[in-house]
Amino acid sequence: MMGENYDLAIIGGGPSGLASAIRAWKMGVESIVLLEESNFLGGVLPQCIHPGFGLHYFREDLTGPEFAAKLLDQLKSTGVNVLSGSYAEHLEIKSSGEKEISGYMYGRAFKVKCKAVIYAAGCRERSRFEVNILGDRPVGVYTAGEAQTLMDMYGVLPGSEIVVVGSGDVGLIMARRFALEGADVKAVVEVMPYPGGLTRNIVQCLEDFHIPLYLSCMVTEIKGSGRVEGVKIVRVDEKLNPINGSENYLKCNAVILAVGLKPRVELLAKAGALIDEATGGPVVNDWLETTIPGVFAAGNVLVINDLVDYAAEQGERAAESAAKLIHEGLPAFKFKRVVLGRNVRLIVPHLISCIQDVTFYGRVGKPEENVQFRFEEIGRAFKLPIARPSEMFRFKISADDLLRLRDEKIMVNVVKV
Amino acid sequence: MGGLIRVAIIGAGVVGASISRVLSMFEDFEVHLIEKEADVGWGVSKANTGIIHAGYDDEPDLFPLRAKLCAEGNLIWHEWVKDLDIPIRWCGSLVLAFNSEGEKILEELLDRGIRNGVPSLEIIDREKLKMLEPSSSKNATAALWAPTAGQISPWDAVAALVENSIANGVKLHLSTEVRGIKIVEGRISGLETNKSFLEVDCVINAAGLYADKISEMAGVGGYYIKPKKGEYLIFDKDAEPKVSRIIFPTPTPISKGVVVTTTTDGNLMIGPNAQDLPQNLREDKSNTYDGLKFIWESASNLVNKLPPRNKVIRFFAGLRPEPSGGDFIIRDYDEVFGFIEASGMRSPGLTSAPAVAQMILDALKAKFDLNPKLKAGWNRYRRRIKRFSEMTFEERIKAVNENPGYGRIICVDELVAEAEIVEAIRRGATTIDGIKFRTRACMGTCQGSSCTYKVAVILARELNVPLWSVSLKGPGTEIGIGDVKALFKEKNKLEGENQG
Ligand SMILES: Cc1cc2nc3c(=O)[nH]c(=O)nc-3n(C[C@H](O)[C@H](O)[C@H](O)COP(=O)(O)OP(=O)(O)OC[C@H]3O[C@@H](n4cnc5c(N)ncnc54)[C@H](O)[C@@H]3O)c2cc1C
Ligand SMILES: Cc1cc2nc3c(=O)[nH]c(=O)nc-3n(C[C@H](O)[C@H](O)[C@H](O)COP(=O)(O)OP(=O)(O)OC[C@H]3O[C@@H](n4cnc5c(N)ncnc54)[C@H](O)[C@@H]3O)c2cc1C
């Protein structure tokens, strides 16, 4: 096992990594290894037992496990060497450009050498400490994914009186999940004046279960010495500052945090890849190649996706690029920069070659109705009835359009019409 | 006095554990170390700055025990950390002055240090300060340099002391709370606990924040303990800039001030503030807005730049057991033969603990008129759990070959392997916090959100208990309230009862 050679190594066996493995195989890459830290494949999918997956990718409404099963079915007919239960710890770039990954699994410490790497490590959840929830540090404070794992992978019920922090889709779905087990979901608390999740989820996850949504409210403190006993909630003004005298106390025995996700970029950053502050993921060009040649990124480690479909799509894209690199090499380019304009909080890819079609993924900074996304320099615009920070935008621009770009950069602006 | 002297030490903090290690060296004692929590070192000894002070802080005329024992303790720790394989950095400490007033205080500290017998103290100028600590504030005009100070991992220290004590015959009683002390004809006869009655001849009170209560149980004391809270912020390992020395401001009469330091695990840490709490709030380790704000501002003055706030991965707090008299309380009583105090262990109690233990041994010798005999087989050494994260790749291959569980990574932030967790359980961990402090699992960037359940799964397997009943820190802190259908089962049961 020591020092095995492959053309392509994929790190992460979530939807993005799986889709990339399948695609790379179909593109004729014959020696592929896939490293997955867990003992099972699928990433976060197996723990997401609710529907809402795959409407774009499979044109079907699937649960997380069903989506994963479909990918695993396809994977079976490939010759990809899958190493589950193996953690990729370190990536080293040799002076020859060859990549070497050190990894560990039960009974083995190993190194694999390869020509290209697709990094699809997903994301981690933000903790209470990152959003400054003060007070005591008792048991019963879980991130949404942690609670989901405990409930739906291991059959452990974390609490009976629940406060959910954050009204993104993840928070809303977890609120409903607890209600379905007979728990008393006291509230979903959201600091912004508008909910973070889809309207569909507000209705199906909260209203149908009579779960109150507290907007413009913030959980500031957790109380309880052994187990959680309650939370302190305070109203905030337009600038998100706490309003004096608006404090309230809610009794509960578990607090579920759905307060944001962060790409797991540590391995890439240590290997020297440039990280974008806005996405938290690596800076990539339109091959989804990081600033380390031959190392590609896809899925939630590239940019936090709302939809698994996009994560899988990025996986495929990275696979096509890696296949091209392995078979014929990627052309050297002087890339042009994609620049954040008005009300655009983040966008990928960061660099474009203008010789191929590009799918842009991004998010706006604040919600706006009736907007146009303008790519001024090439005279392209896309209309949207509503743009919300919680919903990723996705636009495809053809190589023909991009060829018109004369400047060194292209700026994206959101404009009200 | 014939036969073994049965000694009960109340409290498995750094003080009780140091005493138990010292007593474990001799044939004359049967030692019981008694702790109310599910693990050792979870009192004051868990949450503090972890500095082995050089010994210039304490005024010898006002606080003779603090002054003497701190300087002595520092010397002994230099040996103990080697015997017991305790993580430490002997990095030295700096007290910064920002003006002539501050420089005057430095002179006082230097003078005090010399009186306390602290070696190698030196007042240094800006140039040398910059050389010793490039991150220190540009505004500092001078500093007191104390090269003998060190940064220890305080919880590891307690674990090491206890493991070594057990290896030498000490009996550890966890989850055992002392509720009363039986005295017959002016002599200690035993301890009442939540579990059983323990017959002993001697009780050593090392109960930290609750020492005054224990003293009351013995009908002596006459002092009280007041909690004084100190909060901290910890940064991620990759946060820049770092400091390589311990940096203090010039002290005030209330405290030594907010410190900037790097823990033995490589995390930048700032704190503590000092907030007096009412006597009844001895469990209030909550973090406060004002406390954290104060720490941030104070620490900002000591260095050129702190890492960005979003690099903070955790905050926490500890309580100092401030004795009403100010100094440590180490004494026995004529009224109750065999009751000995090792209490009022405020700062620098961690530093002083080994010297306190020596003093307690002397007190026992005098009290019981002993000339204790060294155990023939006494083992001075203890090794800590081999950390995968600290090995080279070649060492890792070897470790994995010897024990395949070293290849299964449980906590990716801290690179903790399953084998380490299993070993921690073998050494006495029964809770998630027990694992966390022994191995650092769950202590990284994600603060456990991606590995707590994995640790719990291993605990459930090894202890053979249902997963939901695995606890964070003992009874009442189980990770769940039952299996997923628990609420429905409860409801159906109630409905069944109503019908029946
Ligand atoms: C509560 C919740 C609800 C959701 N609901 C929906 C929904 O209704 N519809 C929808 O479309 N999407 C939903 N999503 C989002 C969707 O699940 C994600 O977008 C998608 O899983 C991201 O895929 P990924 O492959 O990038 O990452 P992941 O699924 O996170 O997979 C990454 C994998 O990489 C592995 N890994 C990481 N580092 C290493 C390493 N160094 N070595 C080896 N392996 C490693 C991890 O173990 C993991 O298995 C939901 C997500 C959550 C959390
Ligand atoms: C914020 C802060 C910063 C500090 N910084 C430093 C520093 O940098 N350097 C330094 O030298 N010192 C420092 N100190 C002081 C140092 O931490 C303490 O002096 C030391 O930890 C005290 O140890 P202990 O064993 O006496 O107490 P503890 O660690 O509290 O041990 C007492 C034990 O007794 C147990 N117990 C209590 N009642 C009972 C009962 N009835 N039955 C059974 N068990 C019982 C408790 O559970 C506890 O585990 C600091 C303290 C604080 C709070």
CSV table of N, CA and C and ligand atoms in Angstrom, one decimal, chain A residues 11-18 35-38 40-45 47-48 50-54 86-89 119-123 125 144-145 148 169-171 173-174 200-201 261 264 267 298-301 305-309 311-312, ligand 1:
chain,number,residue,atom,x,y,z
A,11,ILE,N,-10.3,13.3,-2.8
A,11,ILE,CA,-10.4,13.4,-1.4
A,11,ILE,C,-11.8,13.8,-1.0
A,12,GLY,N,-12.5,12.9,-0.4
A,12,GLY,CA,-13.9,13.1,0.0
A,12,GLY,C,-14.9,12.3,-0.8
A,13,GLY,N,-15.7,11.5,-0.1
A,13,GLY,CA,-16.6,10.7,-0.7
A,13,GLY,C,-18.1,11.1,-0.6
A,14,GLY,N,-18.3,12.4,-0.5
A,14,GLY,CA,-19.6,13.0,-0.5
A,14,GLY,C,-20.2,13.1,-1.9
A,15,PRO,N,-21.3,13.7,-2.2
A,15,PRO,CA,-21.9,13.7,-3.5
A,15,PRO,C,-20.9,14.3,-4.5
A,16,SER,N,-20.2,15.3,-4.1
A,16,SER,CA,-19.3,16.0,-5.0
A,16,SER,C,-18.1,15.0,-5.4
A,17,GLY,N,-17.5,14.4,-4.4
A,17,GLY,CA,-16.4,13.5,-4.7
A,17,GLY,C,-16.9,12.3,-5.5
A,18,LEU,N,-18.1,11.8,-5.2
A,18,LEU,CA,-18.6,10.6,-5.9
A,18,LEU,C,-18.9,11.0,-7.3
A,35,LEU,N,-10.5,8.6,-1.5
A,35,LEU,CA,-10.3,8.5,0.0
A,35,LEU,C,-11.4,9.2,0.7
A,36,GLU,N,-12.0,8.4,1.6
A,36,GLU,CA,-13.1,8.9,2.4
A,36,GLU,C,-12.9,8.5,3.9
A,37,GLU,N,-12.9,9.6,4.7
A,37,GLU,CA,-12.6,9.5,6.1
A,37,GLU,C,-13.6,8.6,6.9
A,38,SER,N,-14.9,8.7,6.5
A,38,SER,CA,-15.9,7.9,7.2
A,38,SER,C,-15.8,6.4,6.7
A,40,PHE,N,-18.4,5.0,5.7
A,40,PHE,CA,-19.4,4.9,4.6
A,40,PHE,C,-19.2,6.0,3.7
A,41,LEU,N,-19.8,5.9,2.5
A,41,LEU,CA,-19.7,7.0,1.5
A,41,LEU,C,-21.0,7.8,1.5
A,42,GLY,N,-20.9,8.9,0.9
A,42,GLY,CA,-22.1,9.8,0.8
A,42,GLY,C,-22.0,11.1,1.5
A,43,GLY,N,-21.0,11.3,2.3
A,43,GLY,CA,-20.8,12.6,3.0
A,43,GLY,C,-22.0,12.9,3.9
A,44,VAL,N,-22.6,14.1,3.8
A,44,VAL,CA,-23.7,14.4,4.7
A,44,VAL,C,-25.0,13.8,4.3
A,45,LEU,N,-25.0,13.2,3.1
A,45,LEU,CA,-26.3,12.7,2.6
A,45,LEU,C,-27.0,11.6,3.5
A,47,GLN,N,-27.3,11.2,6.5
A,47,GLN,CA,-28.0,11.6,7.7
A,47,GLN,C,-29.1,12.6,7.4
A,48,CYS,N,-29.3,12.9,6.1
A,48,CYS,CA,-30.4,13.8,5.7
A,48,CYS,C,-31.6,13.0,5.2
A,50,HIS,N,-34.6,13.6,5.0
A,50,HIS,CA,-35.8,14.3,4.5
A,50,HIS,C,-35.6,14.4,2.9
A,51,PRO,N,-36.8,14.7,2.2
A,51,PRO,CA,-36.7,14.8,0.8
A,51,PRO,C,-36.1,16.2,0.4
A,52,GLY,N,-36.0,16.4,-0.9
A,52,GLY,CA,-35.5,17.8,-1.4
A,52,GLY,C,-34.2,17.7,-2.1
A,53,PHE,N,-33.8,16.5,-2.4
A,53,PHE,CA,-32.5,16.3,-3.0
A,53,PHE,C,-32.7,15.8,-4.5
A,54,GLY,N,-31.9,16.3,-5.4
A,54,GLY,CA,-31.8,15.8,-6.7
A,54,GLY,C,-32.7,16.3,-7.7
A,86,SER,N,-10.5,6.1,5.4
A,86,SER,CA,-9.1,6.5,5.3
A,86,SER,C,-9.1,8.1,5.2
A,87,TYR,N,-8.3,8.6,6.1
A,87,TYR,CA,-8.3,10.1,6.2
A,87,TYR,C,-7.0,10.6,5.5
A,88,ALA,N,-7.3,11.5,4.6
A,88,ALA,CA,-6.1,12.2,3.9
A,88,ALA,C,-5.7,13.4,4.8
A,89,GLU,N,-4.5,13.3,5.3
A,89,GLU,CA,-4.0,14.3,6.2
A,89,GLU,C,-3.2,15.4,5.6
A,119,TYR,N,-10.2,17.8,-4.7
A,119,TYR,CA,-10.4,18.0,-3.2
A,119,TYR,C,-11.9,18.3,-3.0
A,120,ALA,N,-12.6,17.4,-2.4
A,120,ALA,CA,-14.1,17.5,-2.2
A,120,ALA,C,-14.4,17.2,-0.8
A,121,ALA,N,-13.8,17.9,0.2
A,121,ALA,CA,-13.9,17.6,1.6
A,121,ALA,C,-15.1,18.2,2.3
A,122,GLY,N,-15.9,18.9,1.6
A,122,GLY,CA,-17.1,19.4,2.2
A,122,GLY,C,-16.8,20.5,3.2
A,123,CYS,N,-17.7,20.6,4.2
A,123,CYS,CA,-17.6,21.8,5.1
A,123,CYS,C,-17.7,21.3,6.6
A,125,GLU,N,-19.4,22.8,10.5
A,125,GLU,CA,-20.4,23.8,11.0
A,125,GLU,C,-19.7,24.8,12.0
A,144,ALA,N,-26.4,21.6,14.1
A,144,ALA,CA,-27.5,20.9,13.4
A,144,ALA,C,-27.1,19.5,12.9
A,145,GLY,N,-25.9,19.5,12.2
A,145,GLY,CA,-25.4,18.3,11.6
A,145,GLY,C,-25.1,17.2,12.7
A,148,GLN,N,-28.3,15.9,13.9
A,148,GLN,CA,-28.9,15.0,12.8
A,148,GLN,C,-28.1,13.7,12.8
A,169,ASP,N,-32.2,26.8,5.8
A,169,ASP,CA,-32.9,25.6,5.5
A,169,ASP,C,-32.5,24.5,6.5
A,170,VAL,N,-31.3,24.5,6.9
A,170,VAL,CA,-30.8,23.4,7.8
A,170,VAL,C,-31.5,23.6,9.1
A,171,GLY,N,-31.6,24.8,9.6
A,171,GLY,CA,-32.3,25.0,10.9
A,171,GLY,C,-33.7,24.7,10.9
A,173,ILE,N,-35.2,22.6,8.8
A,173,ILE,CA,-35.4,21.1,8.7
A,173,ILE,C,-35.2,20.4,10.0
A,174,MET,N,-34.2,20.9,10.8
A,174,MET,CA,-34.0,20.3,12.1
A,174,MET,C,-35.1,20.6,13.0
A,200,ARG,N,-40.9,27.8,1.1
A,200,ARG,CA,-41.5,26.4,1.1
A,200,ARG,C,-41.2,25.7,2.5
A,201,ASN,N,-39.9,25.9,2.9
A,201,ASN,CA,-39.5,25.3,4.2
A,201,ASN,C,-40.1,26.0,5.4
A,261,LEU,N,-21.9,27.5,7.8
A,261,LEU,CA,-20.9,26.4,7.4
A,261,LEU,C,-19.7,27.0,6.9
A,264,ARG,N,-13.9,23.1,4.5
A,264,ARG,CA,-12.8,22.5,5.3
A,264,ARG,C,-11.5,22.6,4.4
A,267,LEU,N,-6.3,21.3,4.7
A,267,LEU,CA,-5.3,20.6,3.9
A,267,LEU,C,-4.8,21.4,2.7
A,298,ALA,N,-14.1,21.1,-5.5
A,298,ALA,CA,-15.5,21.0,-5.9
A,298,ALA,C,-16.4,20.8,-4.7
A,299,GLY,N,-17.7,21.2,-4.8
A,299,GLY,CA,-18.6,20.9,-3.7
A,299,GLY,C,-18.5,22.0,-2.6
A,300,ASN,N,-18.9,21.6,-1.4
A,300,ASN,CA,-19.0,22.6,-0.3
A,300,ASN,C,-17.6,23.1,0.2
A,301,VAL,N,-16.6,22.5,-0.2
A,301,VAL,CA,-15.3,23.0,0.1
A,301,VAL,C,-14.9,24.2,-0.8
A,305,ASN,N,-22.8,25.3,-0.9
A,305,ASN,CA,-24.0,25.1,-1.9
A,305,ASN,C,-25.2,24.9,-1.1
A,306,ASP,N,-26.4,25.4,-1.5
A,306,ASP,CA,-27.6,25.1,-0.8
A,306,ASP,C,-28.1,23.7,-1.3
A,307,LEU,N,-27.8,23.4,-2.6
A,307,LEU,CA,-28.3,22.2,-3.2
A,307,LEU,C,-27.2,21.2,-3.5
A,308,VAL,N,-27.5,20.0,-3.2
A,308,VAL,CA,-26.6,18.9,-3.5
A,308,VAL,C,-26.3,18.8,-5.0
A,309,ASP,N,-27.3,19.2,-5.8
A,309,ASP,CA,-27.2,19.1,-7.2
A,309,ASP,C,-26.0,19.9,-7.7
A,311,ALA,N,-23.3,20.8,-5.9
A,311,ALA,CA,-22.1,20.1,-5.4
A,311,ALA,C,-21.7,19.0,-6.4
A,312,ALA,N,-22.7,18.2,-6.8
A,312,ALA,CA,-22.4,17.1,-7.7
A,312,ALA,C,-21.9,17.7,-9.1
C,1,LIG,C1,-29.2,19.5,7.5
C,1,LIG,C2,-28.9,19.6,6.0
C,1,LIG,C3,-29.9,19.6,5.1
C,1,LIG,C4,-29.7,19.7,3.7
C,1,LIG,N1,-30.8,19.6,2.9
C,1,LIG,C5,-30.6,19.6,1.6
C,1,LIG,C6,-31.7,19.5,0.7
C,1,LIG,O1,-32.9,19.4,1.1
C,1,LIG,N2,-31.5,19.5,-0.6
C,1,LIG,C7,-30.2,19.7,-1.1
C,1,LIG,O2,-30.1,19.6,-2.3
C,1,LIG,N3,-29.1,19.8,-0.3
C,1,LIG,C8,-29.3,19.8,1.0
C,1,LIG,N4,-28.2,19.9,1.9
C,1,LIG,C9,-26.8,20.2,1.3
C,1,LIG,C10,-26.1,19.0,0.7
C,1,LIG,O3,-26.2,17.9,1.6
C,1,LIG,C11,-24.6,19.5,0.5
C,1,LIG,O4,-24.6,20.5,-0.4
C,1,LIG,C12,-23.7,18.4,-0.1
C,1,LIG,O5,-23.8,17.2,0.7
C,1,LIG,C13,-22.3,18.8,-0.2
C,1,LIG,O6,-21.6,17.8,-0.8
C,1,LIG,P1,-20.0,17.7,-0.7
C,1,LIG,O7,-19.6,16.4,-1.4
C,1,LIG,O8,-19.4,18.9,-1.1
C,1,LIG,O9,-19.7,17.5,0.9
C,1,LIG,P2,-20.0,16.4,1.9
C,1,LIG,O10,-21.3,15.8,1.7
C,1,LIG,O11,-19.8,17.1,3.2
C,1,LIG,O12,-18.9,15.3,1.7
C,1,LIG,C14,-17.5,15.6,2.0
C,1,LIG,C15,-16.9,14.3,2.4
C,1,LIG,O13,-15.5,14.4,2.4
C,1,LIG,C16,-14.9,13.7,3.5
C,1,LIG,N5,-13.6,14.2,3.8
C,1,LIG,C17,-13.4,15.5,4.2
C,1,LIG,N6,-12.1,15.7,4.4
C,1,LIG,C18,-11.5,14.5,4.2
C,1,LIG,C19,-10.1,14.0,4.2
C,1,LIG,N7,-9.1,14.9,4.5
C,1,LIG,N8,-9.9,12.7,3.9
C,1,LIG,C20,-10.9,11.9,3.5
C,1,LIG,N9,-12.2,12.3,3.5
C,1,LIG,C21,-12.5,13.6,3.8
C,1,LIG,C22,-16.0,13.8,4.6
C,1,LIG,O14,-15.9,12.8,5.5
C,1,LIG,C23,-17.3,13.8,3.8
C,1,LIG,O15,-17.8,12.5,3.7
C,1,LIG,C24,-28.4,19.8,3.2
C,1,LIG,C25,-27.3,19.8,4.1
C,1,LIG,C26,-27.5,19.7,5.5
C,1,LIG,C27,-26.4,19.7,6.5
